[in-house]
Amino acid sequence: MKDLKIWMNGKLVSQAEAVLPVNSAAVFYATNVFEGLRAYWNEADDEMYAFRLAEHFVRFRESMRMMRFTIPYSDVDLYQAVREALSGNEAREDVHMHLVAYVLGTGLDATSPAGLYINPRRRPRVAEDSGIRCCVSSWQRTSDNAIPIRLKSGSNYQNGRLATLQAKADGYDQPILLDQRGHVAEGTGASFFMVRKGKLVTSPITSDILESITRTTLIEEICPNVLGMDVVEREIDRTELYVADEAFFCGSGYEITPIVSIDKFQLGDGGVGSMTQRIRTAYMSIVRGVDKRYPEWRTATYKGVRV
Ligand code: PMP
């Protein structure tokens, strides 16, 4: 299958042409900020829907603000760029994209000029539907006073990389990271939710977690208003993980990924939990636009704008 083209600084180029100079802060220090987002193909509508672009753009700009650089693109330009990356590739299937702003100067204090690329890939599957086995990592989540995980910069992800490599070496699928105070933070690229005694619980945004768009989508709308489930945001202790009835990761990339065991403690009956399954079904049908509620969350990338 052919690689999709990359939108880079205004045009679609091949993967081989999308290169960065080795003597750039982007390459050497990973001085970039990015968003990971998904677009879903809806066969019945003959349309590709990008999910919650407006919220991704807000976070993108917050990340740049914290990293102290800017891009010469308005939000309208960003919408247009995402549309071109999808419709220009004639992508008619689910796609995951990285939207990346990078710094070209050389030093640690480099701030400009900043370039932009969008790298669309055919939807990589994160997890089997049957769920994943997690461990609690001995690597601690980077704290907000070191490198704030609240923002999405490539450099942050070495923390998750180390934890992932360790988890895999130890025979698990994914790690769960604890914050400095020993409370549950999140996964390496996903927010963490658990079910205890019938209640959905997730860590607060002060637990060194990314302010996840999927997490907000579940807390504010899908769980309470579509499914009638309230979510409690509170600190989670490590040992609560071992007696949880259900758990899952959520994120733009991970969608809703069930967790079936933690440190080899089986959760529930070891299968996908019933609340997790209901949340996953509701989420997947809304992001694809099969469930037509929340139309403001789905940006049509074909109709109106042809490239
Ligand atoms: N936490 C981290 C560290 C992440 O990288 C991601 C993926 N962006 C998430 C959580 C989930 O965030 P979102 O729902 O906004 O994709």
Coordinates of C-alpha atoms and ligand atoms in Angstrom, one line a residue:
M1 CA 0.0 0.0 0.0
K2 CA 1.4 3.4 -0.9
D3 CA 2.5 5.8 1.8
L4 CA 0.4 8.8 2.2
K5 CA 2.0 12.1 1.3
I6 CA 3.1 14.5 4.0
W7 CA 1.8 18.1 4.1
M8 CA 5.0 20.2 4.8
N9 CA 5.0 24.0 4.9
G10 CA 2.3 24.4 2.4
K11 CA 2.7 21.4 0.0
L12 CA 2.2 17.7 -0.2
V13 CA 5.5 15.9 -0.5
S14 CA 6.6 12.3 -0.4
Q15 CA 7.9 10.7 2.8
A16 CA 11.5 10.8 1.3
E17 CA 11.2 14.6 0.6
A18 CA 10.0 15.4 4.1
V19 CA 13.3 15.9 5.8
L20 CA 14.7 18.2 8.6
P21 CA 18.3 19.4 8.9
V22 CA 20.4 17.5 11.4
N23 CA 21.7 20.8 12.8
S24 CA 18.3 21.9 13.9
A25 CA 17.0 22.1 17.5
A26 CA 14.0 20.1 16.1
V27 CA 16.3 17.1 15.4
F28 CA 18.9 17.5 18.1
Y29 CA 16.7 18.5 21.1
A30 CA 13.3 17.4 19.8
T31 CA 12.3 21.1 20.0
N32 CA 8.8 20.6 18.6
V33 CA 5.2 20.5 19.7
F34 CA 2.7 18.2 18.2
E35 CA -0.8 16.9 18.2
G36 CA -1.9 13.4 17.5
L37 CA -5.3 13.3 15.9
R38 CA -7.6 11.0 14.0
A39 CA -9.9 11.3 11.1
Y40 CA -12.6 8.7 10.5
W41 CA -14.1 7.6 7.1
N42 CA -17.9 7.4 7.1
E43 CA -19.0 5.3 4.2
A44 CA -22.6 6.3 4.3
D45 CA -21.9 10.0 4.3
D46 CA -19.0 9.6 1.8
E47 CA -17.0 11.8 4.1
M48 CA -13.9 11.9 6.2
Y49 CA -14.4 13.4 9.7
A50 CA -11.5 14.8 11.7
F51 CA -12.3 14.7 15.4
R52 CA -12.3 17.7 17.6
L53 CA -9.9 19.8 15.5
A54 CA -10.7 23.0 17.3
E55 CA -9.7 21.6 20.7
H56 CA -6.5 20.1 19.2
F57 CA -5.6 23.5 17.8
V58 CA -6.1 25.2 21.1
R59 CA -3.8 22.7 22.9
F60 CA -1.3 23.0 20.0
R61 CA -1.1 26.8 20.6
E62 CA -0.8 26.3 24.4
S63 CA 2.1 23.9 23.8
M64 CA 3.8 26.4 21.6
R65 CA 3.2 29.2 24.1
M66 CA 4.9 27.1 26.8
M67 CA 7.8 26.2 24.5
R68 CA 8.0 29.8 23.5
F69 CA 7.6 29.7 19.8
T70 CA 5.0 30.6 17.2
I71 CA 4.0 29.5 13.8
P72 CA 3.0 31.7 10.9
Y73 CA -0.4 30.0 10.5
S74 CA -3.9 31.0 11.7
D75 CA -6.4 28.3 12.8
V76 CA -8.1 28.7 9.4
D77 CA -4.8 27.8 7.8
L78 CA -4.5 24.8 10.1
Y79 CA -8.0 23.6 9.1
Q80 CA -7.1 24.0 5.5
A81 CA -3.8 22.1 6.0
V82 CA -5.5 19.2 7.6
R83 CA -8.1 19.1 4.8
E84 CA -5.3 19.1 2.2
A85 CA -3.4 16.4 4.0
L86 CA -6.5 14.2 3.9
S87 CA -8.3 15.0 0.7
G88 CA -5.1 15.7 -1.2
N89 CA -4.1 12.1 -0.4
E90 CA -7.6 10.9 -1.5
A91 CA -7.6 9.1 1.9
R92 CA -10.9 7.2 2.1
E93 CA -10.1 5.2 5.2
D94 CA -9.4 5.9 8.9
V95 CA -6.2 8.0 9.3
H96 CA -4.1 9.0 12.3
M97 CA -2.1 12.2 11.9
H98 CA 0.7 14.0 13.6
L99 CA 0.5 17.7 13.3
V100 CA 4.0 19.0 14.2
A101 CA 5.5 22.4 14.6
Y102 CA 9.3 22.4 14.8
V103 CA 12.1 24.8 15.4
L104 CA 14.9 25.2 12.9
G105 CA 17.5 27.2 14.9
T106 CA 20.4 25.4 16.5
G107 CA 20.9 26.3 20.1
L108 CA 18.9 25.3 23.2
D109 CA 17.4 28.8 23.1
A110 CA 16.3 28.5 19.5
T111 CA 12.8 29.7 19.0
S112 CA 12.3 30.4 15.3
P113 CA 11.7 30.1 12.4
A114 CA 9.2 27.4 13.0
G115 CA 8.0 25.0 10.3
L116 CA 4.9 22.8 10.2
Y117 CA 4.1 19.4 8.9
I118 CA 1.2 17.0 9.0
N119 CA 2.0 13.3 8.7
P120 CA -1.1 11.2 8.0
R121 CA -0.8 7.5 8.4
R122 CA -3.3 4.7 7.8
R123 CA -4.8 3.9 11.1
P124 CA -2.3 2.0 13.1
R125 CA -4.1 -0.3 15.6
V126 CA -3.0 0.3 19.1
A127 CA -4.5 -2.7 20.9
E128 CA -6.3 -5.9 20.2
D129 CA -10.0 -5.7 21.0
S130 CA -9.4 -8.2 23.8
G131 CA -7.4 -5.7 25.9
I132 CA -3.9 -5.2 27.1
R133 CA -1.8 -6.2 30.2
C134 CA -0.2 -3.4 32.0
C135 CA 2.3 -2.9 34.8
V136 CA 3.0 0.0 37.1
S137 CA 6.3 1.5 35.9
S138 CA 9.2 2.1 38.2
W139 CA 9.9 5.2 36.0
Q140 CA 8.2 8.1 37.5
R141 CA 6.1 10.5 35.3
T142 CA 8.1 13.7 34.6
S143 CA 6.8 16.4 37.0
D144 CA 5.2 19.6 36.0
N145 CA 8.2 21.6 37.4
A146 CA 10.7 19.6 35.2
I147 CA 9.1 19.1 31.8
P148 CA 5.4 19.8 31.9
I149 CA 3.6 16.8 30.5
R150 CA 0.5 19.1 30.2
L151 CA 2.0 20.1 26.9
K152 CA 2.8 17.9 23.9
S153 CA 6.5 18.3 23.0
G154 CA 8.4 15.4 21.4
S155 CA 11.1 15.8 24.1
N156 CA 8.6 14.8 26.8
Y157 CA 8.1 11.4 25.3
Q158 CA 11.5 10.0 26.3
N159 CA 9.9 9.5 29.7
G160 CA 7.2 7.2 28.2
R161 CA 9.8 5.6 25.9
L162 CA 11.9 4.4 28.9
A163 CA 8.8 3.1 30.7
T164 CA 7.5 1.3 27.5
L165 CA 10.8 -0.4 26.9
Q166 CA 11.0 -1.5 30.5
A167 CA 7.4 -2.8 30.4
K168 CA 8.0 -4.8 27.2
A169 CA 11.3 -6.2 28.6
D170 CA 9.3 -7.4 31.6
G171 CA 6.6 -9.0 29.4
Y172 CA 3.8 -6.5 29.6
D173 CA 2.1 -4.6 26.9
Q174 CA 2.1 -1.1 28.4
P175 CA 3.2 0.8 31.5
I176 CA 1.1 2.9 33.9
L177 CA 3.1 5.8 35.3
L178 CA 2.8 7.2 38.8
D179 CA 3.4 10.9 39.6
Q180 CA 6.0 12.2 42.1
R181 CA 3.6 11.7 45.0
G182 CA 3.0 8.1 44.1
H183 CA -0.5 8.5 42.6
V184 CA -1.5 7.2 39.3
A185 CA -0.8 9.6 36.4
E186 CA -1.6 8.0 33.1
G187 CA -0.2 5.8 30.3
T188 CA 2.6 6.9 28.0
G189 CA 0.2 8.2 25.3
A190 CA -3.2 7.9 27.0
S191 CA -5.3 8.9 30.0
F192 CA -6.2 6.3 32.6
F193 CA -9.7 5.4 33.8
M194 CA -10.8 2.7 36.2
V195 CA -14.1 1.4 37.5
R196 CA -14.4 0.7 41.2
K197 CA -17.6 -0.2 43.0
G198 CA -19.5 0.8 39.9
K199 CA -18.0 4.3 39.7
L200 CA -15.8 5.6 36.9
V201 CA -12.6 7.3 38.3
T202 CA -9.8 9.1 36.6
S203 CA -6.8 11.1 37.9
P204 CA -7.1 14.9 38.2
I205 CA -5.2 17.2 35.8
T206 CA -2.9 18.1 38.7
S207 CA -1.5 14.5 38.6
D208 CA 1.1 15.3 35.9
I209 CA -1.1 14.3 33.0
L210 CA -1.7 15.6 29.6
E211 CA -5.0 17.6 29.4
S212 CA -6.4 15.0 27.1
I213 CA -9.2 15.8 24.7
T214 CA -10.6 12.3 24.8
R215 CA -10.6 12.4 28.6
T216 CA -12.6 15.7 28.5
T217 CA -14.9 14.3 25.9
L218 CA -15.7 11.3 28.2
I219 CA -15.9 13.3 31.4
E220 CA -18.0 16.2 30.1
E221 CA -20.2 14.6 27.6
I222 CA -20.2 10.9 26.6
C223 CA -20.2 9.4 30.0
P224 CA -22.7 11.6 31.8
N225 CA -24.9 12.7 28.9
V226 CA -24.9 9.8 26.5
L227 CA -24.4 6.9 28.9
G228 CA -25.6 8.3 32.3
M229 CA -22.3 7.5 34.0
D230 CA -20.7 10.2 36.2
V231 CA -16.9 10.3 36.3
V232 CA -15.1 11.1 39.5
E233 CA -11.8 13.0 39.1
R234 CA -9.6 12.2 42.1
E235 CA -6.2 10.9 43.0
I236 CA -5.8 7.2 42.5
D237 CA -3.6 5.1 44.8
R238 CA -1.5 2.3 43.3
T239 CA -3.2 -0.4 45.3
E240 CA -6.6 0.6 44.0
L241 CA -5.4 -0.5 40.6
Y242 CA -5.1 -4.1 41.9
V243 CA -8.7 -4.3 43.1
A244 CA -10.3 -2.3 40.2
D245 CA -13.2 -4.0 38.5
E246 CA -12.3 -2.5 35.1
A247 CA -9.8 -0.1 33.6
F248 CA -9.0 1.4 30.2
F249 CA -6.7 3.9 28.5
C250 CA -8.2 6.6 26.3
G251 CA -6.8 9.0 23.8
S252 CA -7.0 10.1 20.2
G253 CA -4.6 7.3 19.2
Y254 CA -5.7 4.7 21.8
E255 CA -9.4 5.5 21.5
I256 CA -10.8 3.3 24.2
T257 CA -8.3 0.5 25.0
P258 CA -9.4 -2.0 27.7
I259 CA -6.9 -3.0 30.3
V260 CA -7.4 -6.6 31.5
S261 CA -4.7 -6.9 34.1
I262 CA -2.2 -4.7 36.1
D263 CA 1.0 -6.2 37.6
K264 CA -0.6 -9.5 36.8
F265 CA -3.7 -8.8 39.0
Q266 CA -6.6 -9.8 36.8
L267 CA -9.3 -7.1 36.7
G268 CA -12.9 -8.4 36.9
D269 CA -13.2 -11.6 35.1
G270 CA -10.2 -10.9 32.9
G271 CA -12.2 -9.8 29.9
V272 CA -13.3 -6.4 28.6
G273 CA -15.5 -4.8 31.3
S274 CA -19.1 -4.0 30.5
M275 CA -18.8 -0.3 31.3
T276 CA -15.6 -0.1 29.2
Q277 CA -17.4 -1.8 26.3
R278 CA -20.4 0.6 26.5
I279 CA -18.0 3.6 26.5
R280 CA -16.0 2.2 23.6
T281 CA -19.1 1.6 21.5
A282 CA -20.5 5.0 22.2
Y283 CA -17.2 6.8 21.5
M284 CA -16.5 4.9 18.2
S285 CA -20.0 5.6 16.9
I286 CA -19.7 9.4 17.7
V287 CA -16.2 9.9 16.3
R288 CA -17.2 8.3 13.0
G289 CA -20.5 10.2 12.8
V290 CA -22.7 7.1 12.9
D291 CA -24.2 8.6 16.0
K292 CA -25.0 12.1 14.6
R293 CA -24.9 13.9 18.0
Y294 CA -22.1 16.4 18.6
P295 CA -21.7 17.5 14.9
E296 CA -19.4 20.3 16.1
W297 CA -16.8 17.7 17.0
R298 CA -16.5 16.4 13.4
T299 CA -14.9 18.5 10.7
A300 CA -15.8 17.2 7.2
T301 CA -12.6 17.3 5.2
Y302 CA -13.9 16.5 1.7
K303 CA -17.1 18.5 1.2
G304 CA -16.7 22.2 0.3
V305 CA -12.9 22.1 0.0
R306 CA -11.3 20.1 -2.8
V307 CA -7.6 20.3 -3.3
Ligands
PMP1 N1 -1.5 11.4 27.7 C1 -0.5 11.5 26.9 C2 0.9 11.6 27.5 C3 -0.6 11.5 25.5 O1 0.4 11.6 24.7 C4 -1.9 11.5 25.0 C5 -2.1 11.5 23.5 N2 -2.2 12.8 23.0 C6 -3.0 11.4 25.8 C7 -2.8 11.3 27.2 C8 -4.4 11.4 25.3 O2 -4.7 12.7 24.9 P1 -5.8 13.0 23.7 O3 -7.1 12.4 24.2 O4 -5.9 14.5 23.7 O5 -5.3 12.4 22.5

